[in-house]
Amino acid sequence: MADSQIRIGFVPEHFSTPIHFAQKYFGLNAKLMPFPSGTGHMITAIRAGEIDIGIGLTEAWVAGLGKEDTPGDGGYRIVGTYVETPLCWAISTGAKRPEITSVDSLKGSKIGISRLGSGSQVMGYVLADQQGWLSPSEPPYSDFVVLQNFANLRAAVNDGTADFFMWEHFTSKRYYDSGAIRRVGEIYTPWSSWKIVASTALLAAGEQGKPYPRLMDVFAKLDQGVRYFEEHKDEAVEYISTALDYSAEDAREWLTTVRFSSKTEGVDIKVITKCINILQKAGVLKETDADKTELLAEEMLVKGLAAQFPE
């Protein structure tokens, strides 16, 4: 690790723009590794030693560390905050699925997900909880259909392999506009949407009791990338609309909805505790008392990377 380039996993969507700027303009010395199938795949990769840092969805990172069957030490800890605003998950079905008229139509249906443990699966349970579909005697959906990526999810709701799926709103919008899929509804995460994790191997490589210096350098470079993003919105739109799968109009609209963290180091433990509480209520994690929940949240974080952000 001491001599190798640090490896950062990320989702190659519009939210990755500050990471691109951090490397292009501020010397972020890292191998950027795209994970188009999302955070669930990054969890597998960080546990396998294939990446050192991951930037992905809060609910997937928390679920990955909070489940009773989490392997070993979990493989990672939540160390930073990338996006402060919630994520809007769009709920989509096939273009020609007249039997699906509303969110109410989705109870007991087949939900398409990218991977087990992904945000697309976790939020399926949150949706079921909000809709009152959770029951000890009957699962909310007839099946979780694992489809790996966004393209497969779109195809599946059109050929009937799945009935619906959830993916980020602006990433989905182009395919609504083209008529490839149809929007049924939306659901927002009840927490800030993107967190940064580091592998336990990376964290152990630093001097005892001190954060690994190269992790702190990543935070510094990401902070610079975020500042540049905030100050160069036209360049951000140009990048998103040419290098990624978005129109300039959608990129500009997205800019009005997102707030990146100005200081990426550290996590507000209240956000993690709230996420655990909701995932427990939704049946993703086993319910415990408040003291055990607080302890679980503390174990997901790293002492020395203090909680700096109000929710």
mmCIF file with all atom_site columns, C-alpha atoms in Angstrom, residues 50 57 68 89 100 140 165-166 241 300:
data_model
loop_
_atom_site.group_PDB
_atom_site.id
_atom_site.type_symbol
_atom_site.label_atom_id
_atom_site.label_alt_id
_atom_site.label_comp_id
_atom_site.label_asym_id
_atom_site.label_entity_id
_atom_site.label_seq_id
_atom_site.pdbx_PDB_ins_code
_atom_site.Cartn_x
_atom_site.Cartn_y
_atom_site.Cartn_z
_atom_site.occupancy
_atom_site.B_iso_or_equiv
_atom_site.pdbx_formal_charge
_atom_site.auth_seq_id
_atom_site.auth_comp_id
_atom_site.auth_asym_id
_atom_site.auth_atom_id
_atom_site.pdbx_PDB_model_num
ATOM 1  C CA . GLU A 1 50  ? -9.844  -4.327 -5.043  1.00 0.00 ? 50  GLU A CA 1
ATOM 2  C CA . LEU A 1 57  ? -24.814 5.815  -1.182  1.00 0.00 ? 57  LEU A CA 1
ATOM 3  C CA . GLU A 1 68  ? -25.745 -9.585 11.397  1.00 0.00 ? 68  GLU A CA 1
ATOM 4  C CA . TRP A 1 89  ? -35.004 7.898  -6.288  1.00 0.00 ? 89  TRP A CA 1
ATOM 5  C CA . ILE A 1 100 ? -48.954 -0.576 -13.380 1.00 0.00 ? 100 ILE A CA 1
ATOM 6  C CA . PRO A 1 140 ? -43.650 -6.725 0.296   1.00 0.00 ? 140 PRO A CA 1
ATOM 7  C CA . PHE A 1 165 ? -37.025 -0.486 -10.237 1.00 0.00 ? 165 PHE A CA 1
ATOM 8  C CA . MET A 1 166 ? -35.675 2.610  -8.538  1.00 0.00 ? 166 MET A CA 1
ATOM 9  C CA . SER A 1 241 ? -23.569 16.755 -20.847 1.00 0.00 ? 241 SER A CA 1
ATOM 10 C CA . MET A 1 300 ? -19.247 2.215  11.610  1.00 0.00 ? 300 MET A CA 1
#
